[in-house]
CSV table of C-alpha atoms and ligand atoms in Angstrom, one decimal:
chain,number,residue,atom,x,y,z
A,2,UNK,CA,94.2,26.0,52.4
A,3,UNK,CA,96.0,27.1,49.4
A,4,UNK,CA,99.0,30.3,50.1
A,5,UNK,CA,99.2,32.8,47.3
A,6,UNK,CA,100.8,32.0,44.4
A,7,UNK,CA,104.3,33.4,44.4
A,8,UNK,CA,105.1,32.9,47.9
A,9,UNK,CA,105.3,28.9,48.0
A,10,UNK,CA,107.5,28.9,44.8
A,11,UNK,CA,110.1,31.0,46.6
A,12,UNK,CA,109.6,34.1,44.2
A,13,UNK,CA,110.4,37.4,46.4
A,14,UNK,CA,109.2,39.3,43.5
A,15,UNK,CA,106.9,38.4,40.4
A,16,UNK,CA,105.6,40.3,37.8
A,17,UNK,CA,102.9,38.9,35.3
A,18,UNK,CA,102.2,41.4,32.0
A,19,UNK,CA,103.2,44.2,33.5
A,20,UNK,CA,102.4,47.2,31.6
A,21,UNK,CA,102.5,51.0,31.4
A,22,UNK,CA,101.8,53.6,28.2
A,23,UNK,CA,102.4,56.7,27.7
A,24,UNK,CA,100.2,57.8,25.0
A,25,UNK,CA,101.3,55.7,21.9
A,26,UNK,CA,104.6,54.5,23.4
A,27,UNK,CA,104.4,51.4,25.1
A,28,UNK,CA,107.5,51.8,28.1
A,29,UNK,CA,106.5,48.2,30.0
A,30,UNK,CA,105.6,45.7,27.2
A,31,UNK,CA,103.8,42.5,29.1
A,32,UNK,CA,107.3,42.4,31.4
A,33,UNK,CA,107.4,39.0,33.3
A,34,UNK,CA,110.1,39.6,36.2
A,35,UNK,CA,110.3,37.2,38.9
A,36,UNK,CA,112.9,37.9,42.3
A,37,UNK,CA,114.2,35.2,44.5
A,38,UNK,CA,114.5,36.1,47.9
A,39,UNK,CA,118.2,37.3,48.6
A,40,UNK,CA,119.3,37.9,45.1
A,41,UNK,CA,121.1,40.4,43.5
A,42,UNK,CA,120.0,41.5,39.7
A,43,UNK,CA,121.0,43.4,37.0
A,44,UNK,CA,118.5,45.3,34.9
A,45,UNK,CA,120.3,46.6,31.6
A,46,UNK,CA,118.9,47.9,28.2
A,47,UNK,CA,120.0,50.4,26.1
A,48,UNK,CA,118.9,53.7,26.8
A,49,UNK,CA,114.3,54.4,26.6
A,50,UNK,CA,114.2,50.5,27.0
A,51,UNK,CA,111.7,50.6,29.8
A,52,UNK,CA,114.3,50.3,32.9
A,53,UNK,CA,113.4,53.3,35.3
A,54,UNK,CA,109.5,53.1,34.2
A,55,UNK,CA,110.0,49.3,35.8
A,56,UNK,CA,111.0,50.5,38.8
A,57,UNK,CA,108.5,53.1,39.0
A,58,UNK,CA,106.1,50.8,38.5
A,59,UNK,CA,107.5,48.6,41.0
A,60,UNK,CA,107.7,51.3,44.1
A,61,UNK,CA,104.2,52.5,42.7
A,62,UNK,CA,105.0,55.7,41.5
A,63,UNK,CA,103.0,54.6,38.5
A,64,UNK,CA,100.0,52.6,38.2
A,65,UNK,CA,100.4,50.1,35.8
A,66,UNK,CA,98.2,49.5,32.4
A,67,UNK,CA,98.0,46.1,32.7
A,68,UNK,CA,99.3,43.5,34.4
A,69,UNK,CA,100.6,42.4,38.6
A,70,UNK,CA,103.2,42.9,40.7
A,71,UNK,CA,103.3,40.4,43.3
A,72,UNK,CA,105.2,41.0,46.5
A,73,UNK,CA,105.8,37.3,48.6
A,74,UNK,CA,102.7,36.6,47.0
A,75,UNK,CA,100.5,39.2,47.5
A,76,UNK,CA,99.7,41.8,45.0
A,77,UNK,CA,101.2,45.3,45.5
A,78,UNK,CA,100.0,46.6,42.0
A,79,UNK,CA,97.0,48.4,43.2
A,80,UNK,CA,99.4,50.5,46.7
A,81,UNK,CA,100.5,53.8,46.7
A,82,UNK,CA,104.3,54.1,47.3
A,83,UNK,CA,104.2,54.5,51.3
A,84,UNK,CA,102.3,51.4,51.5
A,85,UNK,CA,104.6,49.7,49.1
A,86,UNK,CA,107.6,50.8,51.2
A,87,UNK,CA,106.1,49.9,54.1
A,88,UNK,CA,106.0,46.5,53.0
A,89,UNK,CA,109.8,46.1,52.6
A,90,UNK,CA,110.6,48.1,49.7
A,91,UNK,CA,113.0,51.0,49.4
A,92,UNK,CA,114.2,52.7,46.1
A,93,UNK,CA,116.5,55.5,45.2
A,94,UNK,CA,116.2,57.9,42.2
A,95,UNK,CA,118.8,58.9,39.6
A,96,UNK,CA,118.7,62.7,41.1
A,97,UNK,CA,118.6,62.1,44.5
A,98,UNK,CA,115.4,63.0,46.4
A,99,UNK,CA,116.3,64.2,50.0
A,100,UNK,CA,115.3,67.4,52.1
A,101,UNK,CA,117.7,69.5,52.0
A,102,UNK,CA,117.5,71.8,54.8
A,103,UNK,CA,117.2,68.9,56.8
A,104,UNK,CA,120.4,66.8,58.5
A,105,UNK,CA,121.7,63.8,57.2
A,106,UNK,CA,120.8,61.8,60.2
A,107,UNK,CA,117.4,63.4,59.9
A,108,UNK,CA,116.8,62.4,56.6
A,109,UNK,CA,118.2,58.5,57.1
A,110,UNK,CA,115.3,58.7,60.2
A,111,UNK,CA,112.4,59.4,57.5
A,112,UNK,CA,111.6,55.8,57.3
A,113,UNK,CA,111.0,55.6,60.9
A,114,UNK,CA,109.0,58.3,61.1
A,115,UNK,CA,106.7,56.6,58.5
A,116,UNK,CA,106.7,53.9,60.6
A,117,UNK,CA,105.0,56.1,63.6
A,118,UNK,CA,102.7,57.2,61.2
A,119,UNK,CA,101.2,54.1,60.0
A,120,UNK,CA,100.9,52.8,63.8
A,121,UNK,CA,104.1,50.7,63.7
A,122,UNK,CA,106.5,52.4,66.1
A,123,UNK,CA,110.1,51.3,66.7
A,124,UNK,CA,112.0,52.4,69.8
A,125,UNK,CA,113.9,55.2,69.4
A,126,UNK,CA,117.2,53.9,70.7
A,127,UNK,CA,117.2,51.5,67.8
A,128,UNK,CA,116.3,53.9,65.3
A,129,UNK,CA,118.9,56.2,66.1
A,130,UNK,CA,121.5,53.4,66.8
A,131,UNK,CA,120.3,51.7,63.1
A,132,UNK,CA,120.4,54.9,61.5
A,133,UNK,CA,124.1,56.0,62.9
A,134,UNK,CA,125.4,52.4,61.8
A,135,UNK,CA,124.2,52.8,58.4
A,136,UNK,CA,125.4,56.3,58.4
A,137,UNK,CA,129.1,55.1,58.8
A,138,UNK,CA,128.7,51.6,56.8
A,139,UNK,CA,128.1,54.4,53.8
A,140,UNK,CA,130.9,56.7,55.2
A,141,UNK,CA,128.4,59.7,56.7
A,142,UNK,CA,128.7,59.4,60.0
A,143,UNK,CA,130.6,62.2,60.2
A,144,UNK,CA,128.3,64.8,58.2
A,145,UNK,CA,125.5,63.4,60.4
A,146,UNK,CA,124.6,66.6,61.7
A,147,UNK,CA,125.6,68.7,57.7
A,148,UNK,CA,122.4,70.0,56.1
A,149,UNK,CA,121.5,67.4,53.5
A,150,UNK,CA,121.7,70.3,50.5
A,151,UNK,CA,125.6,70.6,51.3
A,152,UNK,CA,126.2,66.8,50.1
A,153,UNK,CA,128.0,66.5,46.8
A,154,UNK,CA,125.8,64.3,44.4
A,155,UNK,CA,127.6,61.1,45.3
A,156,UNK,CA,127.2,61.8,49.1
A,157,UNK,CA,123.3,62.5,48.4
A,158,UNK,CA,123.2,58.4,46.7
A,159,UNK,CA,125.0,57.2,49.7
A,160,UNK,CA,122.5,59.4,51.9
A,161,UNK,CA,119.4,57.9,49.9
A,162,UNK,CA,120.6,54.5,50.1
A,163,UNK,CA,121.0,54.4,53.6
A,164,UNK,CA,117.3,55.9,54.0
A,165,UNK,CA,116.4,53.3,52.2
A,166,UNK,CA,118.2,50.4,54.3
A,167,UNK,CA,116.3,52.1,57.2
A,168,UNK,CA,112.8,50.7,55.9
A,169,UNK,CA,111.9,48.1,58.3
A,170,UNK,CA,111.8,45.5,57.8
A,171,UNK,CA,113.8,45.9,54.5
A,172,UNK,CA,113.0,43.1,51.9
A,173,UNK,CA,113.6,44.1,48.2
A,174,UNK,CA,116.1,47.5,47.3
A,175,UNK,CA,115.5,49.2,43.9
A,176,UNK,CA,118.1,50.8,42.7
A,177,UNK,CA,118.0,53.3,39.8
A,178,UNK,CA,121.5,54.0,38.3
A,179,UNK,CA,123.4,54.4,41.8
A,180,UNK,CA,126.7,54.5,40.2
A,181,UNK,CA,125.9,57.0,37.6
A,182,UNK,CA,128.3,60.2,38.0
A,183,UNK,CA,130.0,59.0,41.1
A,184,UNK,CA,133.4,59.5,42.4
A,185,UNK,CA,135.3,56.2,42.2
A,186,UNK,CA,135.9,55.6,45.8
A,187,UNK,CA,131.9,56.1,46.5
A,188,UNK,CA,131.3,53.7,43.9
A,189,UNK,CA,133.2,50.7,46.3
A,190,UNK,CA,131.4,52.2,49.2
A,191,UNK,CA,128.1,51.5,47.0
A,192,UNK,CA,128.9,48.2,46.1
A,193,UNK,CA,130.1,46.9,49.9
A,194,UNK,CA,127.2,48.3,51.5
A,195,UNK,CA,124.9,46.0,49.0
A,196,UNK,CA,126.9,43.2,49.4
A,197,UNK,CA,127.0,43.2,53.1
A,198,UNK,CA,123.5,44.2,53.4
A,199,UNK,CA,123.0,41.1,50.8
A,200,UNK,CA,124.6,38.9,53.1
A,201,UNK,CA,124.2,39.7,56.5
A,202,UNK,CA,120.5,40.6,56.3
A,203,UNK,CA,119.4,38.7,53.2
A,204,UNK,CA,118.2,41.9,51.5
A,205,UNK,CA,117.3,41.7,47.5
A,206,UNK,CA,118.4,44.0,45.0
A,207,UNK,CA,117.5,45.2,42.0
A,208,UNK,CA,119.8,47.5,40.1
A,209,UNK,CA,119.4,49.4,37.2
A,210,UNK,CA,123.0,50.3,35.5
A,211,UNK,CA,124.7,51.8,32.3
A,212,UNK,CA,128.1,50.3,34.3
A,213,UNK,CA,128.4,46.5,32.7
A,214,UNK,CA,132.2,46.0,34.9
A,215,UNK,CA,130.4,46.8,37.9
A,216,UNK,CA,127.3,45.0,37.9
A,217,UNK,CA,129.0,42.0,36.5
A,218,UNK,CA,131.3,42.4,40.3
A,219,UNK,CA,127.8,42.2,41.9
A,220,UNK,CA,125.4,40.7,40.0
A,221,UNK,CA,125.2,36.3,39.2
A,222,UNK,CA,122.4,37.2,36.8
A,223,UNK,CA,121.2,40.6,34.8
A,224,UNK,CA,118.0,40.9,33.0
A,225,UNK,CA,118.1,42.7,29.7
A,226,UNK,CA,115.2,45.1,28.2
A,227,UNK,CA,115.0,46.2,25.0
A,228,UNK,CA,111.6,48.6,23.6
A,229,UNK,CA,110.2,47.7,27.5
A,230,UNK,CA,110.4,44.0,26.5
A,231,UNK,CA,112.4,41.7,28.1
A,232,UNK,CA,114.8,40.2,25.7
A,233,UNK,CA,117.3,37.5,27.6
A,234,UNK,CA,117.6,36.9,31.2
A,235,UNK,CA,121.1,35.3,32.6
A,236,UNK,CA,124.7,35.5,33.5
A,237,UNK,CA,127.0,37.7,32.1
A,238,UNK,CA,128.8,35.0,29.9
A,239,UNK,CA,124.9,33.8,28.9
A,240,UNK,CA,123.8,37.1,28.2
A,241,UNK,CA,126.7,38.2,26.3
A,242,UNK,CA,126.2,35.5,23.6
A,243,UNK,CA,122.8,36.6,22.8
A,244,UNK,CA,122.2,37.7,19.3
A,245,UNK,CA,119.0,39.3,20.4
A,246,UNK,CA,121.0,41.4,23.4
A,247,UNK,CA,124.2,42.2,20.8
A,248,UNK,CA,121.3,43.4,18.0
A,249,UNK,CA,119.5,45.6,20.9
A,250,UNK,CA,122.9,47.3,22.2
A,251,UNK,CA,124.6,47.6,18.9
A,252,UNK,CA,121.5,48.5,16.7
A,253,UNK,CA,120.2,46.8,13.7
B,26,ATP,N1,106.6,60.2,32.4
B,26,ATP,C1,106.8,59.9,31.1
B,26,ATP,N2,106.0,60.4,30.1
B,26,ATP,C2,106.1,60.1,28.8
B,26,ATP,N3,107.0,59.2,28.4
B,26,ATP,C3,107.9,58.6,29.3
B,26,ATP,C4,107.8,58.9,30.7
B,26,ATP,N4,108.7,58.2,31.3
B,26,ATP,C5,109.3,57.5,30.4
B,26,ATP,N5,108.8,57.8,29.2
B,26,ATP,C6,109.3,57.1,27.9
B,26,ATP,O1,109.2,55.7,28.1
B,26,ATP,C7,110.3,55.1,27.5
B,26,ATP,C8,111.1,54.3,28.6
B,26,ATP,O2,111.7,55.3,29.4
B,26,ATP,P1,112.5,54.8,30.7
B,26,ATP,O3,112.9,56.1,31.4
B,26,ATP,O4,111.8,53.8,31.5
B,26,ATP,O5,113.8,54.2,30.0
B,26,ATP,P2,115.2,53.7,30.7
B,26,ATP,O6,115.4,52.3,30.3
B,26,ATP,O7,115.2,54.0,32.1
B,26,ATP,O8,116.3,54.6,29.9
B,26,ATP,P3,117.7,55.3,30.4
B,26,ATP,O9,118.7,54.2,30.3
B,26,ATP,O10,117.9,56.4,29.4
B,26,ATP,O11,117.5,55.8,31.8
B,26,ATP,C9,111.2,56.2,26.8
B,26,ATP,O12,110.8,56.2,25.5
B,26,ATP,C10,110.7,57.4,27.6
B,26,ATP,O13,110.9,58.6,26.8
B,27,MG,MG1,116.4,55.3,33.3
């Protein structure tokens, strides 16, 4: 017997042609994006390049043109989003999507309820002790029991991102813009919690950023898109060499 293709190779994540149109304008050109379990990329391009359509794509939000999205092998292009999420993979959004007459802790249990709902329960002594851990790893242990509306935008991407870590189990993180607007000090907080979680529970992360010092603190290797093509693929130093990427950011 043969095992999908995708999940022998090690790929956590693999695209093939991915597309998505709107109208005329072509946002996903053909993108070919492939994830290694436990890594964590960059996705840069100058501003309409295709970046937040990718990741909609990705956490099904859209249905794509053309093209797969293969999850450990198996394709995920065809899910809606709760089915994709409840195969390991969270996301946040630039402007943060939370209840907001709801607690804090309430809305970090959301993923858990989910869980109940598609016949997967987890005790509730480890939801609640998951959730409150995640809670103060991303500083809002305390505002636990605050109404989610009362959250200052950069409390609201901490909230999201700990809703997200609360997926289980929790494979691939997709991240649009998290550090976009955010006080300095929640911007470290940001950027521990994904490195711990990166390294103590082997999660993968995708992150979509304007912020070049701070992805180049987290990320070995970025991706670059340019008109919902990818253009160059590498480290930093690589990257930054490109004559392709310097035409795309700078203009021609
Ligand atoms: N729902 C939509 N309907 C129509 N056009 C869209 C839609 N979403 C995105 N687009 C267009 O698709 C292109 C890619 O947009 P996208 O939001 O993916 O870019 P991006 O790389 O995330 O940009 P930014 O860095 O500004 O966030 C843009 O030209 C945008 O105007
Ligand atoms: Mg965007």
């Amino acid at each position: 017997m043969t095992s999908a293709p995708g999940a022998a190779d090690g790929w956590l994540l693999e695209t093939r042609g991915l597309t998505k149109q709107f109208g005329g304008l072509v946002a996903v050109d053909g993108l070919p994006l492939t994830l290694r379990a436990g890594e964590v990329r960059g996705l840069i391009g100058p501003n309409g390049s295709g970046k937040t359509t990718t990741v909609n794509l990705l956490s099904g939000l859209y249905r794509a043109d053309a093209g797969e999205i293969r999850l450990r092998g198996e394709r995920i292009d065809r899910l809606p989003p709760h089915l994709i999420t409840a195969r390991g993979v969270a996301r946040t959004f630039q402007i943060p999507k939370l209840f907001g007459n709801m607690t804090v802790l309430e809305n970090a249990m959301v993923p858990a309820l989910a869980a109940i709902d598609l016949g997967r329960p987890r005790p509730r002594a480890d939801i609640l002790d998951r959730a409150r851990r995640l809670l103060a790893l991303l500083t809002l242990d305390e505002k636990r029991h605050d109404v989610a509306k009362e959250l200052s935008g950069g409390q609201s991407m901490l909230l999201q991102i700990a809703r997200g870590l609360m997926v289980s189990p929790i494979h691939l993180f997709l991240m649009d813009e998290p550090f976009a607007g955010v006080h300095p000090s929640i911007k470290d907080t940001i950027m521990e919690t994904i490195l711990q979680m990166n390294r103590a529970e082997g999660v993968t992360f995708l992150i979509v950023s304007h912020e070049m010092a701070t992805l180049r603190r987290l990320c070995p290797s970025v991706s670059v898109m340019h008109e919902g093509q990818l253009i160059a693929e590498g480290s930093f130093e690589e990257i930054a060499n490109h004559a392709v990427v310097v035409e795309a950011y700078l203009g021609r």
